[in-house]
Coordinates of C-alpha atoms in Angstrom, one line a residue:
Chain A
M161 CA 0.0 0.0 0.0
T162 CA 1.2 3.4 -0.9
D163 CA -0.4 6.6 0.2
P164 CA -4.1 6.2 0.9
A165 CA -5.9 7.4 -2.2
P166 CA -7.8 10.7 -1.5
Q167 CA -11.3 9.5 -0.8
S168 CA -14.2 11.0 -2.8
P169 CA -16.9 12.3 -0.5
Q170 CA -19.6 9.9 0.7
I171 CA -22.7 10.2 -1.4
W172 CA -24.9 7.6 0.3
D173 CA -24.8 7.0 4.0
P174 CA -24.7 3.4 5.3
F175 CA -28.4 3.4 6.3
V176 CA -29.5 4.5 2.9
R177 CA -27.5 1.8 1.3
L178 CA -28.7 -0.9 3.6
F179 CA -32.3 0.4 3.1
H180 CA -31.8 0.2 -0.7
W181 CA -30.5 -3.3 -0.8
L182 CA -33.0 -4.7 1.7
L183 CA -35.8 -3.0 -0.3
V184 CA -34.4 -4.7 -3.5
V185 CA -34.7 -8.1 -1.7
A186 CA -38.1 -7.4 -0.2
V187 CA -39.7 -6.0 -3.3
T188 CA -38.2 -8.5 -5.7
G189 CA -39.1 -11.4 -3.4
G190 CA -42.5 -10.0 -2.6
W191 CA -43.3 -9.4 -6.3
L192 CA -42.1 -12.9 -7.4
L193 CA -43.9 -14.6 -4.5
G194 CA -47.1 -12.7 -5.3
H195 CA -47.0 -13.8 -8.9
F196 CA -45.4 -17.2 -8.8
G197 CA -45.2 -18.2 -5.1
P198 CA -47.1 -20.8 -3.2
L199 CA -50.9 -20.5 -2.7
Q200 CA -50.3 -20.0 1.0
M201 CA -48.7 -16.6 0.8
S202 CA -47.1 -16.2 4.2
W203 CA -43.7 -15.3 2.7
H204 CA -45.3 -12.7 0.5
F205 CA -46.8 -11.2 3.7
Y206 CA -43.4 -11.2 5.4
A207 CA -41.9 -9.4 2.4
G208 CA -44.6 -6.9 2.6
Y209 CA -44.0 -6.3 6.4
L210 CA -40.3 -5.8 5.6
V211 CA -41.2 -3.2 2.9
L212 CA -43.5 -1.5 5.4
A213 CA -40.7 -1.3 8.0
L214 CA -38.2 0.0 5.4
L215 CA -40.7 2.7 4.3
V216 CA -41.2 3.9 7.8
F217 CA -37.5 4.1 8.3
R218 CA -37.0 5.9 5.0
L219 CA -39.7 8.4 5.8
I220 CA -38.0 9.3 9.1
W221 CA -34.6 9.3 7.5
G222 CA -35.9 11.6 4.8
F223 CA -36.3 14.3 7.5
I224 CA -33.5 13.6 10.0
G225 CA -30.9 11.7 7.8
P226 CA -27.8 13.2 6.1
R227 CA -28.3 15.8 3.4
N228 CA -28.5 13.4 0.4
A229 CA -31.1 11.3 2.2
R230 CA -33.4 14.3 2.9
F231 CA -36.6 14.9 0.9
A232 CA -36.0 18.6 1.1
S233 CA -32.7 18.3 -0.6
F234 CA -33.7 16.0 -3.5
L235 CA -37.3 16.9 -4.3
R236 CA -36.6 19.8 -6.6
G237 CA -38.9 22.2 -8.4
P238 CA -40.0 21.9 -12.1
G239 CA -37.3 24.4 -13.2
A240 CA -34.5 22.3 -11.8
V241 CA -36.0 19.2 -13.3
L242 CA -36.3 20.8 -16.7
R243 CA -32.7 22.1 -16.6
Y244 CA -31.5 18.7 -15.7
L245 CA -33.6 17.1 -18.5
K246 CA -31.8 19.2 -21.1
T247 CA -28.5 17.9 -20.0
L248 CA -29.7 14.3 -20.1
P249 CA -28.7 13.4 -23.7
A250 CA -25.1 14.7 -23.3
R251 CA -22.6 11.9 -23.2
R252 CA -21.0 12.9 -19.9
A253 CA -21.4 11.9 -16.3
S254 CA -23.9 14.0 -14.4
Q255 CA -21.7 13.9 -11.3
S256 CA -24.8 14.7 -9.3
E257 CA -24.2 15.1 -5.6
G258 CA -26.9 12.6 -4.4
H259 CA -30.1 12.2 -6.4
N260 CA -30.3 14.3 -9.5
P261 CA -33.5 16.4 -9.9
L262 CA -35.2 13.7 -12.1
G263 CA -34.0 10.8 -10.1
G264 CA -35.3 12.4 -6.9
W265 CA -38.8 12.3 -8.2
S266 CA -38.4 8.7 -9.5
V267 CA -37.5 7.8 -5.9
A268 CA -40.6 9.6 -4.6
A269 CA -42.7 7.8 -7.1
L270 CA -41.3 4.4 -6.1
L271 CA -41.8 5.1 -2.4
L272 CA -45.4 6.3 -3.0
V273 CA -46.3 3.3 -5.1
L274 CA -44.7 1.0 -2.5
A275 CA -46.7 2.7 0.2
G276 CA -49.9 2.2 -1.8
Q277 CA -48.9 -1.4 -2.3
V278 CA -48.4 -2.0 1.4
G279 CA -51.6 -0.2 2.3
T280 CA -53.8 -2.1 -0.2
G281 CA -52.1 -5.3 0.8
L282 CA -53.0 -4.8 4.4
I283 CA -56.7 -4.3 3.8
L284 CA -57.4 -6.5 0.8
D285 CA -59.5 -9.6 0.8
P286 CA -58.9 -12.2 -2.0
E287 CA -61.7 -14.3 -0.5
D288 CA -59.6 -17.4 -0.2
Y289 CA -59.7 -17.3 3.7
I290 CA -55.9 -18.1 3.9
N291 CA -54.4 -14.9 2.4
T292 CA -56.7 -12.2 3.9
G293 CA -55.0 -8.9 4.6
P294 CA -54.3 -8.6 8.3
L295 CA -56.4 -5.4 8.5
A296 CA -59.1 -6.4 6.1
G297 CA -61.4 -7.0 9.1
Y298 CA -61.3 -3.3 10.0
V299 CA -62.6 -2.0 6.6
S300 CA -65.8 -2.7 4.6
S301 CA -65.8 -5.5 2.1
E302 CA -66.1 -2.8 -0.7
W303 CA -62.8 -1.3 0.4
S304 CA -61.2 -4.8 0.6
R305 CA -62.3 -5.5 -2.9
W306 CA -61.2 -2.1 -4.2
A307 CA -57.8 -2.7 -2.5
L308 CA -57.5 -6.1 -4.2
G309 CA -57.9 -4.5 -7.6
W310 CA -55.4 -1.7 -6.9
H311 CA -52.9 -4.1 -5.3
H312 CA -52.9 -5.9 -8.6
R313 CA -52.6 -2.8 -10.7
L314 CA -49.9 -1.2 -8.5
G315 CA -47.9 -4.4 -8.8
L316 CA -47.8 -3.9 -12.6
L317 CA -46.9 -0.2 -12.1
L318 CA -44.2 -1.2 -9.7
A319 CA -42.6 -3.5 -12.3
V320 CA -42.7 -0.6 -14.8
L321 CA -41.0 1.8 -12.3
V322 CA -38.4 -0.8 -11.4
A323 CA -37.7 -1.4 -15.1
F324 CA -37.2 2.4 -15.6
H325 CA -34.9 2.5 -12.5
V326 CA -32.7 -0.3 -13.9
G327 CA -33.0 1.1 -17.4
A328 CA -31.8 4.5 -16.1
I329 CA -28.8 2.9 -14.4
L330 CA -27.9 1.1 -17.7
F331 CA -28.4 4.4 -19.6
Y332 CA -26.0 6.2 -17.2
R333 CA -23.5 3.3 -17.4
F334 CA -23.3 2.9 -21.1
W335 CA -24.4 6.2 -22.6
K336 CA -23.2 8.6 -19.9
R337 CA -20.3 6.4 -18.7
E338 CA -21.3 6.9 -15.1
D339 CA -21.3 4.1 -12.6
L340 CA -24.2 4.5 -10.2
V341 CA -24.1 1.1 -8.7
T342 CA -20.7 1.3 -6.9
P343 CA -21.7 4.3 -4.8
M344 CA -24.8 2.4 -3.7
I345 CA -22.5 -0.3 -2.5
T346 CA -19.5 1.5 -1.0
G347 CA -21.1 4.9 -0.5
R348 CA -18.6 6.6 -2.8
R349 CA -17.7 7.0 -6.4
R350 CA -14.9 4.8 -7.6
Chain B
M222 CA -76.8 -14.4 9.3
H223 CA -75.4 -17.8 8.3
K224 CA -78.7 -19.4 9.0
I225 CA -80.5 -17.1 6.6
L226 CA -77.8 -17.7 4.0
F227 CA -78.1 -21.5 4.3
A228 CA -81.8 -21.4 4.3
A229 CA -81.9 -19.2 1.2
L230 CA -79.3 -21.3 -0.7
P231 CA -81.5 -24.2 -1.8
L232 CA -84.1 -21.7 -3.0
A233 CA -81.6 -19.7 -5.0
L234 CA -80.2 -22.9 -6.4
A235 CA -83.5 -24.4 -7.3
F236 CA -84.4 -21.1 -9.0
G237 CA -81.2 -21.1 -11.0
A238 CA -81.5 -24.7 -12.0
A239 CA -85.1 -24.4 -13.1
S240 CA -84.4 -21.6 -15.5
A241 CA -81.8 -21.0 -18.1
E242 CA -82.0 -17.2 -17.6
P243 CA -78.4 -16.0 -17.4
M244 CA -79.0 -13.7 -14.5
Q245 CA -80.4 -16.6 -12.5
S246 CA -77.3 -18.7 -13.1
I247 CA -75.2 -15.8 -12.0
E248 CA -77.2 -15.3 -8.9
A249 CA -77.3 -19.0 -8.1
R250 CA -73.5 -19.4 -8.3
Q251 CA -72.9 -16.2 -6.3
A252 CA -75.2 -17.6 -3.6
Y253 CA -73.2 -20.8 -3.7
F254 CA -69.8 -19.1 -3.4
K255 CA -71.1 -16.8 -0.7
A256 CA -72.2 -19.9 1.3
L257 CA -68.9 -21.5 0.6
G258 CA -67.1 -18.4 1.8
G259 CA -69.3 -18.1 4.9
S260 CA -68.4 -21.7 5.7
M261 CA -64.7 -21.0 5.2
K262 CA -64.9 -17.9 7.3
A263 CA -66.5 -19.8 10.2
M264 CA -63.8 -22.5 9.9
G265 CA -60.8 -20.1 9.8
P266 CA -60.5 -19.7 13.5
L267 CA -60.9 -23.5 14.0
A268 CA -58.0 -24.1 11.6
K269 CA -55.9 -22.0 14.0
S270 CA -57.1 -23.4 17.2
F271 CA -59.0 -26.6 16.7
D272 CA -62.3 -27.4 18.5
A273 CA -63.5 -30.8 17.5
E274 CA -67.2 -30.2 18.2
A275 CA -67.4 -26.9 16.4
A276 CA -65.4 -28.3 13.5
K277 CA -67.8 -31.1 13.2
A278 CA -70.8 -28.8 13.2
E279 CA -69.2 -26.5 10.5
A280 CA -68.2 -29.6 8.5
A281 CA -71.9 -30.6 8.3
K282 CA -72.8 -27.2 6.9
L283 CA -69.9 -27.3 4.4
E284 CA -71.0 -30.7 3.3
A285 CA -74.5 -29.4 2.5
V286 CA -73.0 -26.5 0.5
L287 CA -70.6 -28.8 -1.4
A288 CA -73.4 -31.2 -2.3
T289 CA -74.8 -28.5 -4.5
D290 CA -75.1 -29.4 -8.2
T291 CA -72.8 -26.8 -9.7
S292 CA -73.1 -28.1 -13.3
T293 CA -75.6 -25.4 -14.3
F294 CA -73.7 -22.5 -12.8
F295 CA -71.6 -21.4 -15.7
P296 CA -73.7 -21.5 -18.9
A297 CA -72.1 -19.7 -21.9
G298 CA -73.0 -16.0 -22.1
T299 CA -72.7 -15.3 -18.4
S300 CA -69.2 -13.7 -18.2
D301 CA -68.3 -10.2 -17.1
A302 CA -68.3 -9.2 -20.7
D303 CA -72.0 -10.2 -21.0
F304 CA -73.0 -8.8 -17.6
P305 CA -70.5 -6.1 -16.6
G306 CA -70.8 -5.1 -13.0
K307 CA -73.0 -8.1 -12.3
T308 CA -70.4 -10.8 -12.3
R309 CA -66.6 -11.0 -12.2
A310 CA -66.5 -14.3 -14.0
M311 CA -63.9 -13.8 -16.8
A312 CA -64.6 -14.9 -20.3
K313 CA -61.5 -17.0 -20.0
I314 CA -63.6 -19.5 -18.1
W315 CA -65.3 -20.6 -21.2
T316 CA -62.2 -20.8 -23.4
D317 CA -60.4 -22.8 -20.7
M318 CA -63.4 -24.8 -19.4
D319 CA -61.4 -28.0 -18.8
D320 CA -59.0 -26.3 -16.5
F321 CA -61.8 -24.3 -14.8
A322 CA -63.7 -27.5 -14.2
A323 CA -60.6 -29.2 -12.8
K324 CA -60.1 -26.3 -10.4
G325 CA -63.7 -26.6 -9.3
K326 CA -63.2 -30.3 -8.7
A327 CA -60.1 -29.6 -6.7
T328 CA -62.2 -27.4 -4.4
K329 CA -64.7 -30.1 -3.8
E330 CA -62.0 -32.6 -3.1
A331 CA -60.2 -30.4 -0.7
G332 CA -63.5 -29.7 0.9
A333 CA -64.1 -33.4 1.3
E334 CA -60.7 -33.8 3.0
L335 CA -61.6 -31.0 5.4
I336 CA -64.9 -32.6 6.3
A337 CA -63.2 -35.9 6.8
A338 CA -60.6 -34.3 9.1
A339 CA -63.3 -32.6 11.1
N340 CA -65.3 -35.8 11.5
A341 CA -62.2 -37.7 12.6
G342 CA -61.4 -34.9 15.1
D343 CA -57.9 -34.5 13.6
G344 CA -56.9 -30.9 14.2
A345 CA -53.6 -31.1 12.3
A346 CA -55.3 -32.6 9.2
F347 CA -58.0 -30.1 9.6
G348 CA -55.5 -27.2 9.5
A349 CA -53.7 -28.7 6.5
A350 CA -57.0 -29.3 4.6
F351 CA -58.2 -25.8 5.4
G352 CA -55.1 -24.4 3.8
K353 CA -55.5 -26.6 0.8
L354 CA -59.1 -25.6 0.4
G355 CA -58.2 -21.9 0.6
G356 CA -55.5 -22.6 -2.0
T357 CA -58.1 -23.9 -4.4
C358 CA -60.1 -20.7 -3.9
K359 CA -57.1 -18.6 -4.7
A360 CA -56.0 -20.7 -7.7
C361 CA -59.3 -20.1 -9.4
H362 CA -59.7 -16.5 -8.3
D363 CA -56.2 -15.7 -9.7
D364 CA -57.1 -17.0 -13.1
Y365 CA -60.8 -16.6 -13.6
R366 CA -62.1 -13.8 -11.5
L367 CA -61.7 -10.1 -12.1
P368 CA -59.8 -8.6 -9.1
E369 CA -62.7 -6.2 -8.6

């Protein structure tokens, strides 16, 4: 070892990174179990509870976490988003400090859809008497039915948003030659 | 409420069977599934903590529901496309009728297992059969019933 390389600043704090990868596991697992899992959906439920816990953490962290984790720092106005959009086709790294103005809103969209997915999952009733949402008994059957329909639709929307998310990472990697994955693992740019 | 449901069931079924009117088939099958669901709902707690006497009593009701002749329940022309808002039975039922019928048969078989377990006073078998019966509900709902 020679001199320690000058470290680039930390972009993602350890909790954001842990949150992100646990969310990947919970959402992927929950989605696959929901579509292809056993008829008795206990593990789908557990995945959902993990998503719920992660969302609660992320909501709190969005107010008290480090700068890049805070909603106030990454949810930008339409002007900032438009300015960023204009730079998007350029073949150079964005070098955004944290979420870029567009990515910030994509994070918000993902979190909102996940919140909807958890909420509808808790109160839905598929009328199979083995996979009833744990809170279905507290709402009317009309609401449980409505929730069932939306749980299904939001699941499809979630797949689309995740595809955009992964697509964006590939776009940055191969078009803009910017590695977004390493910072989510180590916290820093390579 | 269950009593009313079970009392009304044969009437609704007889009505459905006597006539080929599509709406009557729809109502008859809905009464059937409602009775089946009511039976499941009553048995849910017993699957978690078994009570031999209560299970036996519920099994007798389920047996009556499952004895229903369901062969007239899904005549052609009674899908959600024909009666939107009245039924959630997807048109796919009639294109995949063999699979749909097999799934219906699986429900009756799992139901028979559940009844046998209840009558034998076997709590573990009852729990397992209840899960299996619920699974047959889900399998069919997933493929053939509109989510809402």
